[in-house]
Coordinates of C-alpha atoms and ligand atoms in Angstrom, one line a residue:
M23 CA -18.4 0.5 1.1
Q24 CA -15.6 -1.7 -0.7
L25 CA -13.4 -2.7 2.8
D26 CA -15.7 -4.1 5.1
T27 CA -14.6 -3.6 8.2
E28 CA -18.0 -3.5 10.0
T29 CA -18.8 -6.9 10.5
D30 CA -15.7 -7.4 13.4
N31 CA -14.2 -3.9 13.7
S32 CA -11.4 -5.4 12.0
F33 CA -9.3 -4.7 9.5
Y34 CA -5.9 -6.9 7.9
V35 CA -3.9 -5.4 5.1
T36 CA -1.0 -6.8 3.5
T37 CA 1.6 -6.4 0.9
P38 CA 3.3 -8.5 -1.1
I39 CA 6.5 -9.9 0.4
Y40 CA 9.5 -8.4 -1.2
Y41 CA 12.2 -10.5 -2.5
V42 CA 15.6 -9.8 -1.0
N43 CA 17.9 -10.8 -3.8
D44 CA 18.3 -7.0 -4.6
L45 CA 17.8 -3.7 -2.5
P46 CA 14.4 -2.1 -2.5
H47 CA 13.4 0.8 -4.8
I48 CA 10.6 3.2 -5.2
G49 CA 8.4 0.6 -7.3
H50 CA 8.4 -1.7 -3.9
T51 CA 7.7 1.1 -1.8
Y52 CA 4.4 2.0 -3.9
T53 CA 2.4 -1.2 -2.6
T54 CA 3.9 -0.3 1.0
I55 CA 2.9 3.2 1.0
A56 CA -1.0 2.4 -0.3
A57 CA -1.2 -0.3 2.6
D58 CA 0.1 2.3 5.0
V59 CA -2.4 4.9 3.8
L60 CA -4.9 2.0 4.6
A61 CA -3.7 1.2 7.7
R62 CA -3.5 4.3 8.8
Y63 CA -6.7 5.4 7.8
M64 CA -8.5 2.4 9.8
R65 CA -6.6 3.1 12.8
E66 CA -8.0 6.8 12.9
K67 CA -11.2 5.7 12.5
G68 CA -11.3 3.0 15.5
T69 CA -10.9 0.5 13.6
N70 CA -8.3 -2.4 14.9
V71 CA -5.8 -2.9 12.6
F72 CA -3.4 -5.7 11.7
F73 CA -0.6 -4.7 8.8
L74 CA 1.4 -7.1 7.5
T75 CA 4.4 -6.4 5.3
G76 CA 7.8 -8.8 5.2
T77 CA 10.3 -10.5 3.0
D78 CA 10.1 -13.4 0.7
E79 CA 13.6 -15.3 1.1
H80 CA 13.7 -18.8 -0.5
G81 CA 13.7 -19.9 -3.8
Q82 CA 16.5 -20.2 -7.1
K83 CA 16.4 -16.4 -7.5
I84 CA 17.6 -15.7 -4.1
Q85 CA 19.9 -18.8 -4.4
K86 CA 22.0 -17.4 -7.6
A87 CA 22.1 -14.0 -6.2
A88 CA 23.9 -15.4 -3.2
E89 CA 25.8 -17.3 -5.4
A90 CA 26.9 -14.4 -7.5
N91 CA 28.1 -12.3 -4.6
S92 CA 29.8 -15.4 -3.3
R93 CA 27.5 -15.4 0.0
S94 CA 25.6 -18.0 1.7
P95 CA 21.7 -17.3 0.7
K96 CA 21.4 -16.4 4.7
E97 CA 24.2 -13.8 4.8
L98 CA 22.8 -12.1 1.5
T99 CA 18.9 -12.3 3.0
D100 CA 20.1 -10.9 6.7
E101 CA 21.8 -8.2 5.0
V102 CA 19.5 -7.0 1.9
V103 CA 16.2 -7.7 5.3
T104 CA 18.1 -4.6 6.9
R105 CA 17.5 -2.6 3.6
F106 CA 14.0 -3.4 3.7
R107 CA 13.2 -2.8 7.2
D108 CA 15.2 0.9 6.9
V109 CA 13.4 1.9 4.4
W110 CA 10.1 1.6 5.7
K111 CA 11.4 3.1 8.8
R112 CA 12.4 6.2 6.6
L113 CA 9.1 6.4 5.0
C114 CA 7.1 6.2 8.3
I115 CA 5.3 2.9 7.7
T116 CA 3.3 1.7 10.5
N117 CA 3.4 -2.4 9.7
D118 CA 2.2 -4.2 12.8
D119 CA 4.3 -7.3 11.9
F120 CA 7.3 -7.8 9.7
I121 CA 7.6 -11.7 8.2
R122 CA 10.5 -13.3 6.9
T123 CA 10.0 -16.7 5.3
T124 CA 13.0 -18.2 6.7
E125 CA 11.6 -17.7 10.4
E126 CA 10.6 -20.6 12.3
R127 CA 6.7 -19.7 12.6
H128 CA 6.7 -19.3 9.0
V129 CA 8.8 -22.6 7.9
S130 CA 7.3 -25.1 10.5
R131 CA 3.5 -23.8 9.3
V132 CA 4.1 -24.0 5.9
Q133 CA 5.4 -27.8 6.5
K134 CA 2.0 -28.4 8.0
I135 CA 0.1 -27.0 5.6
F136 CA 1.7 -28.7 2.6
K137 CA 1.3 -31.9 4.5
A138 CA -2.1 -31.3 5.0
I139 CA -3.1 -30.2 1.2
Y140 CA -1.1 -33.7 0.0
D141 CA -3.0 -35.9 2.9
K142 CA -6.0 -34.5 1.3
G143 CA -5.0 -36.0 -1.9
D144 CA -4.7 -32.1 -3.4
I145 CA -0.8 -32.7 -3.8
Y146 CA 0.6 -35.8 -5.8
L147 CA 4.1 -37.2 -7.3
G148 CA 4.7 -36.7 -10.8
E149 CA 7.6 -35.3 -13.6
Y150 CA 7.5 -31.6 -14.8
E151 CA 8.8 -30.7 -18.2
G152 CA 8.6 -27.2 -19.2
W153 CA 10.1 -23.8 -18.8
Y154 CA 11.0 -21.9 -15.8
C155 CA 11.8 -17.9 -15.4
T156 CA 14.2 -17.6 -12.2
P157 CA 13.9 -13.6 -11.8
C158 CA 9.8 -14.5 -12.1
E159 CA 10.2 -17.5 -10.2
S160 CA 7.4 -18.8 -13.1
F161 CA 6.8 -22.4 -14.6
W162 CA 5.4 -21.5 -18.2
T163 CA 4.4 -24.0 -21.0
Q164 CA 5.9 -23.6 -24.5
G165 CA 2.6 -21.7 -25.6
Q166 CA 2.5 -19.1 -22.5
L167 CA 6.0 -18.3 -24.4
A168 CA 6.1 -14.7 -25.9
D169 CA 9.0 -15.1 -28.9
S170 CA 10.4 -18.0 -26.8
K171 CA 10.7 -14.9 -23.8
C172 CA 9.2 -15.0 -20.6
P173 CA 6.1 -13.3 -21.0
D174 CA 6.4 -11.5 -17.6
C175 CA 9.9 -9.9 -18.1
A176 CA 11.0 -11.0 -21.4
R177 CA 14.0 -12.9 -20.1
A178 CA 14.9 -16.2 -21.3
P179 CA 13.8 -19.0 -19.6
E180 CA 15.3 -22.6 -19.0
M181 CA 14.0 -25.6 -19.9
L182 CA 13.2 -28.1 -16.6
K183 CA 13.0 -31.9 -16.2
E184 CA 12.7 -32.9 -12.8
E185 CA 10.3 -34.9 -10.5
S186 CA 8.1 -32.7 -8.9
Y187 CA 5.3 -32.4 -6.7
F188 CA 1.8 -31.1 -8.0
F189 CA -1.2 -29.2 -7.0
R190 CA -4.3 -30.2 -8.3
L191 CA -5.2 -26.8 -9.5
S192 CA -7.7 -28.2 -12.1
K193 CA -10.0 -29.5 -9.6
Y194 CA -10.4 -25.9 -8.6
Q195 CA -11.8 -24.8 -11.8
D196 CA -15.6 -24.5 -11.3
F197 CA -14.9 -23.3 -7.4
L198 CA -13.3 -20.5 -8.9
L199 CA -15.7 -19.6 -11.7
Q200 CA -18.2 -19.7 -9.0
Y201 CA -16.5 -17.5 -6.6
F202 CA -15.8 -14.9 -9.0
E203 CA -19.1 -14.8 -10.0
E204 CA -20.5 -14.5 -6.6
H205 CA -17.7 -11.9 -5.5
P206 CA -17.4 -9.6 -8.2
E207 CA -15.4 -7.3 -5.8
F208 CA -12.9 -10.3 -5.1
I209 CA -10.4 -9.1 -7.7
R210 CA -9.9 -5.4 -8.6
P211 CA -10.0 -3.4 -10.6
R212 CA -12.5 -4.5 -12.5
S213 CA -10.8 -5.1 -16.2
R214 CA -7.9 -7.2 -14.2
R215 CA -11.1 -9.6 -13.0
N216 CA -12.2 -10.0 -16.1
E217 CA -8.7 -10.8 -17.7
L218 CA -8.4 -13.4 -15.1
L219 CA -11.6 -14.9 -15.4
N220 CA -11.1 -15.5 -19.2
R221 CA -7.8 -17.2 -18.2
I222 CA -9.5 -19.7 -15.7
K223 CA -12.8 -20.0 -18.6
A224 CA -9.6 -21.0 -20.7
G225 CA -8.7 -23.8 -18.6
L226 CA -6.6 -24.7 -15.3
E227 CA -3.9 -27.0 -15.2
D228 CA -2.3 -28.9 -12.2
I229 CA 0.8 -26.7 -11.3
S230 CA 4.3 -28.0 -9.6
V231 CA 4.9 -26.8 -6.2
S232 CA 8.3 -28.3 -5.6
R233 CA 11.7 -28.3 -6.7
A234 CA 14.2 -30.9 -6.9
A235 CA 17.0 -29.0 -7.9
V236 CA 16.5 -26.0 -5.3
E237 CA 18.1 -26.6 -2.0
W238 CA 17.1 -22.7 -0.6
G239 CA 13.8 -23.7 0.5
I240 CA 11.2 -25.1 2.7
T241 CA 11.8 -29.1 2.8
V242 CA 8.9 -31.0 1.7
P243 CA 8.1 -33.0 5.0
M244 CA 7.1 -36.0 3.2
N245 CA 10.3 -35.9 0.8
P246 CA 13.4 -34.0 2.1
K247 CA 14.8 -34.2 -1.9
H248 CA 12.7 -31.5 -2.4
T249 CA 12.1 -28.0 -1.3
I250 CA 8.7 -26.3 -1.9
Y251 CA 8.0 -24.3 -4.6
V252 CA 8.9 -20.1 -3.6
W253 CA 5.5 -19.0 -4.4
V254 CA 3.3 -21.6 -2.4
D255 CA 5.9 -21.1 0.4
A256 CA 5.4 -17.3 0.2
L257 CA 1.7 -17.2 -0.3
F258 CA 1.0 -18.6 3.0
N259 CA 3.1 -15.8 4.4
Y260 CA -0.3 -14.1 5.2
I261 CA -1.8 -17.0 7.2
T262 CA 1.2 -17.7 8.8
A263 CA 1.8 -14.3 10.4
L264 CA -1.4 -14.6 12.3
G265 CA -0.4 -18.1 14.1
D266 CA -2.4 -21.1 13.9
E267 CA -6.1 -21.1 13.4
N268 CA -6.9 -20.8 16.8
S269 CA -4.8 -18.1 17.6
D270 CA -6.4 -15.1 18.6
R271 CA -4.5 -13.1 15.9
F272 CA -6.0 -15.4 13.1
K273 CA -9.2 -15.6 14.7
S274 CA -9.6 -11.3 14.5
F275 CA -8.0 -10.6 11.4
W276 CA -8.8 -13.4 9.1
P277 CA -9.6 -13.3 6.3
A278 CA -7.8 -10.3 5.2
N279 CA -9.7 -7.5 3.9
I280 CA -7.2 -6.5 1.1
H281 CA -4.0 -7.7 -0.4
I282 CA -2.8 -5.0 -2.4
I283 CA 0.0 -6.6 -5.2
G284 CA 1.3 -5.4 -8.2
K285 CA -0.3 -6.5 -11.4
E286 CA 2.1 -9.4 -12.4
I287 CA 1.5 -11.2 -9.6
L288 CA -2.2 -11.6 -10.0
W289 CA -2.5 -14.9 -11.3
F290 CA -0.9 -16.1 -8.0
H291 CA -3.0 -14.3 -5.8
G292 CA -6.4 -14.7 -7.8
V293 CA -5.9 -18.2 -8.6
I294 CA -3.4 -20.0 -7.0
W295 CA -4.0 -18.3 -3.4
P296 CA -7.9 -19.0 -3.3
A297 CA -7.5 -22.8 -4.4
L298 CA -5.0 -23.3 -1.8
L299 CA -7.1 -22.2 0.9
K300 CA -10.0 -23.7 -0.8
S301 CA -8.2 -26.9 -0.7
L302 CA -7.6 -26.4 3.4
D303 CA -11.3 -25.2 3.7
I304 CA -9.9 -21.7 5.1
E305 CA -12.0 -18.5 3.9
L306 CA -10.7 -16.6 1.2
P307 CA -9.3 -13.1 1.5
L308 CA -12.5 -10.7 0.6
Q309 CA -10.3 -8.4 -1.9
V310 CA -6.9 -8.4 -4.0
F311 CA -6.5 -4.7 -5.5
T312 CA -3.7 -5.0 -8.4
H313 CA -1.7 -1.8 -9.0
G314 CA -0.4 -1.0 -11.9
W315 CA 3.7 -0.1 -12.5
W316 CA 6.0 2.9 -12.7
T317 CA 7.6 2.5 -15.5
I318 CA 11.1 4.7 -16.8
E319 CA 10.5 5.7 -20.4
G320 CA 7.8 3.1 -20.6
K321 CA 9.9 0.5 -19.0
K322 CA 9.0 -1.3 -15.7
M323 CA 10.9 0.2 -13.1
S324 CA 13.7 -2.7 -11.8
K325 CA 16.9 -3.2 -10.6
S326 CA 18.0 -5.4 -13.2
L327 CA 17.0 -3.0 -16.0
G328 CA 19.4 -0.5 -14.2
N329 CA 16.6 1.9 -14.0
A330 CA 15.4 1.6 -10.4
I331 CA 15.4 4.7 -7.8
D332 CA 16.3 4.6 -4.7
P333 CA 14.0 5.5 -2.4
I334 CA 16.3 7.0 0.7
S335 CA 18.3 9.4 -1.8
I336 CA 14.8 10.4 -3.1
T337 CA 13.2 11.3 0.2
D338 CA 16.6 12.8 1.2
K339 CA 16.1 15.7 -1.6
Y340 CA 12.4 16.0 -1.6
G341 CA 11.1 14.8 1.7
V342 CA 9.2 11.7 2.7
D343 CA 5.7 13.3 2.6
A344 CA 6.5 14.7 -0.5
F345 CA 7.5 11.2 -2.1
R346 CA 4.4 9.8 -0.5
Y347 CA 1.8 12.6 -1.8
F348 CA 3.5 12.0 -5.0
M349 CA 3.3 8.6 -5.3
L350 CA -0.5 8.3 -4.8
R351 CA -1.3 11.6 -6.0
E352 CA 0.6 11.4 -9.6
V353 CA -1.4 8.2 -10.8
P354 CA -4.6 6.6 -10.4
F355 CA -3.8 3.3 -8.3
G356 CA -4.5 0.5 -10.8
L357 CA -2.9 2.1 -13.9
D358 CA 0.8 2.5 -14.9
G359 CA 2.4 5.7 -14.6
N360 CA 5.6 7.3 -15.8
F361 CA 7.9 8.4 -13.1
S362 CA 9.4 11.6 -13.9
Y363 CA 11.8 14.2 -11.2
T364 CA 9.7 17.0 -12.9
A365 CA 6.5 15.8 -12.2
L366 CA 7.6 15.4 -8.7
Q367 CA 9.1 18.8 -8.3
N368 CA 5.9 20.3 -9.9
R369 CA 4.0 18.4 -7.4
V370 CA 5.9 19.5 -4.2
N371 CA 6.3 23.4 -5.5
D372 CA 2.8 23.8 -6.6
D373 CA 0.6 21.2 -4.5
L374 CA 2.3 21.0 -1.2
G375 CA 4.0 24.4 -1.5
N376 CA 2.0 27.1 -3.1
D377 CA -1.1 25.5 -1.8
L378 CA -1.1 23.9 1.4
G379 CA 2.3 25.3 2.8
N380 CA 1.0 29.1 1.8
L381 CA -2.1 28.2 3.1
L382 CA -0.7 27.6 6.7
Y383 CA 1.7 30.1 6.6
R384 CA -0.6 33.5 5.3
T385 CA -3.2 32.0 7.8
L386 CA -0.4 31.8 10.9
S387 CA 0.8 35.1 9.7
M388 CA -2.1 37.0 9.9
T389 CA -3.2 35.2 13.0
Q390 CA 0.1 36.5 14.5
K391 CA -0.5 40.0 13.3
Y392 CA -4.2 40.4 14.1
F393 CA -4.7 38.7 17.0
K394 CA -1.3 38.3 18.6
G395 CA -1.3 34.7 17.7
I396 CA -4.3 33.6 19.8
I397 CA -6.8 31.5 18.0
P398 CA -9.8 34.3 18.1
K399 CA -13.0 33.6 19.7
S400 CA -16.1 34.4 17.5
D401 CA -19.8 33.7 18.3
S402 CA -20.9 33.3 14.6
V403 CA -19.1 30.2 14.2
S404 CA -21.7 27.7 14.8
N405 CA -24.2 30.1 12.5
D406 CA -22.1 31.2 9.8
N407 CA -22.5 29.3 6.8
N408 CA -19.4 29.4 4.1
K409 CA -17.7 27.2 1.9
L410 CA -15.2 26.1 4.3
S411 CA -18.0 24.9 7.1
E412 CA -20.4 23.5 4.6
N413 CA -17.9 21.2 2.5
A414 CA -15.5 19.8 5.3
A415 CA -18.2 17.1 5.9
L416 CA -19.0 16.4 2.3
I417 CA -14.9 16.1 1.3
E418 CA -14.6 13.8 4.3
K419 CA -17.0 11.6 2.6
Q420 CA -15.3 12.0 -0.7
I421 CA -11.9 11.2 0.7
E422 CA -13.8 7.9 2.8
Q423 CA -15.4 6.9 -0.1
N424 CA -12.1 7.0 -2.2
I425 CA -9.9 5.6 0.2
C426 CA -12.3 2.6 0.8
N427 CA -12.3 2.1 -3.4
S428 CA -8.5 2.5 -3.0
Q429 CA -8.6 5.2 -5.2
F430 CA -5.9 7.2 -3.3
S431 CA -5.3 10.0 -6.2
L432 CA -8.9 11.1 -5.8
S433 CA -9.2 11.4 -2.1
L434 CA -6.0 13.7 -2.5
E435 CA -7.9 15.6 -5.4
A436 CA -11.0 15.9 -3.0
I437 CA -8.9 17.2 -0.2
W438 CA -7.1 19.7 -2.5
I439 CA -10.0 21.1 -3.7
Y440 CA -11.0 22.1 -0.4
I441 CA -7.4 23.6 0.2
K442 CA -7.4 26.1 -3.0
Q443 CA -11.5 26.6 -1.4
A444 CA -9.4 27.7 1.6
N445 CA -7.2 29.6 -0.2
K446 CA -9.6 31.6 -2.5
Y447 CA -11.5 32.3 0.8
V448 CA -8.6 34.4 1.8
E449 CA -8.7 36.2 -1.1
D450 CA -12.4 36.8 -1.0
S451 CA -13.0 37.6 2.4
K452 CA -9.6 39.9 2.4
P453 CA -8.8 39.9 6.2
W454 CA -6.4 42.7 5.4
V455 CA -9.3 45.3 4.3
L456 CA -11.2 43.9 7.8
A457 CA -8.7 44.5 9.9
K458 CA -8.3 48.4 9.0
D459 CA -11.8 48.8 10.0
E460 CA -12.7 48.6 13.7
T461 CA -16.3 47.7 13.1
R462 CA -15.5 44.6 11.4
K463 CA -13.4 43.1 14.0
E464 CA -16.1 40.5 14.5
E465 CA -15.6 39.4 11.1
L466 CA -12.1 39.5 10.9
A467 CA -12.1 37.2 14.0
L468 CA -14.6 34.8 12.3
T469 CA -12.4 34.7 9.0
I470 CA -9.4 33.9 10.9
Y471 CA -10.7 31.7 13.1
N472 CA -12.3 29.7 9.8
L473 CA -9.0 29.4 8.2
N474 CA -7.3 28.0 11.4
E475 CA -10.5 25.6 11.7
A476 CA -10.0 24.2 8.0
L477 CA -6.1 24.0 8.5
R478 CA -7.2 21.9 11.7
I479 CA -9.5 19.7 9.6
I480 CA -6.9 19.5 6.7
A481 CA -4.5 18.1 8.6
I482 CA -6.7 15.5 9.8
F483 CA -7.7 14.9 6.0
I484 CA -4.2 14.5 5.0
Y485 CA -2.9 12.6 8.0
P486 CA -2.9 8.7 6.0
F487 CA -1.0 10.3 3.5
M488 CA 1.2 13.0 4.8
P489 CA 1.4 11.7 8.8
D490 CA 4.3 14.3 9.4
T491 CA 2.8 17.1 7.8
S492 CA 0.0 16.7 9.2
K493 CA 1.5 16.5 12.5
K494 CA 3.3 19.7 11.7
I495 CA 0.3 21.5 11.0
H496 CA -1.5 20.7 14.2
E497 CA 1.8 21.9 15.8
Q498 CA 2.1 24.8 14.4
L499 CA -1.9 25.5 15.0
G500 CA -0.8 25.2 18.8
I501 CA -2.9 21.5 19.0
L502 CA -0.4 19.5 20.9
E503 CA -2.4 16.9 22.5
I504 CA -4.3 15.0 19.3
E505 CA -0.8 14.0 17.8
E506 CA -1.1 10.1 18.6
N507 CA -3.7 7.8 17.5
M508 CA -5.7 11.2 16.6
R509 CA -9.2 10.5 15.7
R510 CA -11.4 11.7 12.9
D511 CA -12.9 14.5 14.2
T512 CA -13.7 16.6 11.6
T513 CA -17.0 18.4 12.5
W514 CA -16.5 21.8 12.1
G515 CA -16.2 24.0 15.2
G516 CA -13.7 21.7 16.6
L517 CA -10.8 23.9 17.2
A518 CA -10.7 25.6 20.6
A519 CA -10.4 29.2 20.6
G520 CA -7.8 30.9 23.0
I521 CA -4.7 28.6 22.1
K522 CA -1.8 30.0 21.0
I523 CA -0.1 29.2 17.6
Q524 CA 3.4 28.2 16.9
K525 CA 4.2 29.4 13.7
G526 CA 7.2 27.6 12.4
E527 CA 9.2 27.5 8.8
P528 CA 7.3 27.1 6.0
L529 CA 6.2 23.5 5.2
F530 CA 7.5 23.1 1.8
P531 CA 10.4 25.4 0.5
K532 CA 10.7 26.1 -3.3
I533 CA 12.8 23.1 -4.7
E534 CA 15.0 24.5 -7.2
D535 CA 16.5 22.5 -10.1
Ligands
MSP611 N1 8.1 -12.1 -3.6 C1 7.2 -11.6 -4.7 C2 5.8 -11.7 -3.8 C3 5.1 -12.7 -3.2 S1 3.6 -12.3 -2.4 C4 3.1 -13.5 -1.6 C5 7.3 -10.6 -5.6 N2 8.3 -9.5 -4.9 S2 9.0 -8.6 -5.7 O1 9.9 -7.8 -4.6 O2 9.1 -8.9 -7.0 O3 7.9 -7.7 -6.3 C6 6.7 -7.1 -4.8 C7 6.1 -6.1 -5.5 O4 6.9 -4.7 -5.6 C8 5.2 -6.5 -6.3 O5 3.9 -6.1 -6.1 C9 5.4 -5.7 -7.6 O6 4.3 -5.0 -8.3 C10 6.4 -4.3 -6.6 N3 7.2 -3.4 -7.5 C11 8.0 -3.9 -8.0 N4 8.3 -3.3 -9.3 C12 7.3 -2.2 -9.5 C13 7.1 -0.8 -9.9 N5 8.5 -0.3 -10.9 N6 6.5 -0.4 -10.1 C14 5.1 -0.9 -9.4 N7 5.3 -1.9 -8.5 C15 6.2 -2.5 -8.5 O7 6.8 -10.4 -6.6

């Protein structure tokens, strides 16, 4: 199992904290939906979960955005943060905490931590001369630029020459090399780990960790003329949200089981973050999983390129669960994927409407028609070996394995194999033929029971991905009591006979162009 929760039955998952210079778009929602799936899945398994997200509110980028809007940075961040909170609410995100880097709990702790690293001798005063990309909040050497542009976002960087504090990153090169060697699962996917390893092998230089020219940031405790470099400030959110090292939260949840991030911020999470933690003698997170980008016509979706899609309007049209499903089903987690409305619409109409929605609709219609809406009792359930009863446990294993590997699309693929098998079971067993023959009443009861039971289990399978649909399926099956914190009981035969179904509207009506 890739995500070790067995040692202490706790699970800590994080998203990056989002910049609040601009409004959220669907690229941002990707990381958070994936983290939500993990959090929901682990909770359902009875694990003690802490799921953290938040906002990255300091730095030059925010300062400039505020100036451009004739606002103070505080006014801008207070406004944009509510937009992020609204989107997470809309998307049914179940984060346990939301950290803002402007909060006192974060600011005071970051200052203490910065001072501790300084006292240890790992931070020293020097002068920085080199390039800075404000949109990425990244320092670059001349050699790292691509065609005189930022190698990450291809925008023009500015030349900086200023007094700065430096962190002795170079001191941690050997440590990192050994750590990567001993923990092959630390950075995933493997290809990204290897890329990063090569960069570390090529040599690590000390990095600038303060800005003399940026006011909007956390003041360096030893020198109020400087603010702490926004990336160092931001990375610490993963521990400041837990409280200090003696707090119960910290003891229960650190080290994090998984930081989920986008590929452009791997350097910070895979090199700088572990080195800072090592300097503080704090354990390293167990895993950093790097996903790819949503692109539009090959370009990364971003507000500044003007190709960003608003998560609220897309969910208005397609529905929240359909959007969550699409994001994780369409592209293997780790790779880039091109966004298209046609692909989204096809997923909704085919996978959700034709496969899942139709299975529920026809099963409930037959339950209504042949058994007056009562789940029939059949004495043969426990000794009937059909594909659905046989495969439920197998699919559950595949889901577990793939979720724990952050391979969400494969988990969903496995679930859809099962849904298709259930639809095929309807066609093969032909309940409408059985219903015409009084002597086959028991066979009909068994068939209808099996279909309802398969749907009960499918609703559990899809719960982390599509929580609202899962609940609706259970409600339509007449199962009302599991709802909150439902345990993952997928053992065949769990559905009680005799309950009355509550057939409702089709789950995913066809979406026309
Ligand atoms: N503030 C930093 C993270 C600090 S974490 C200690 C940051 N913020 S961000 O708002 O620019 O990006 C946050 C996350 O959103 C990143 O993981 C990034 O990859 C993700 N995405 C932003 N646009 C994206 C796409 N177009 N596609 C997929 N994910 C993208 O970086």
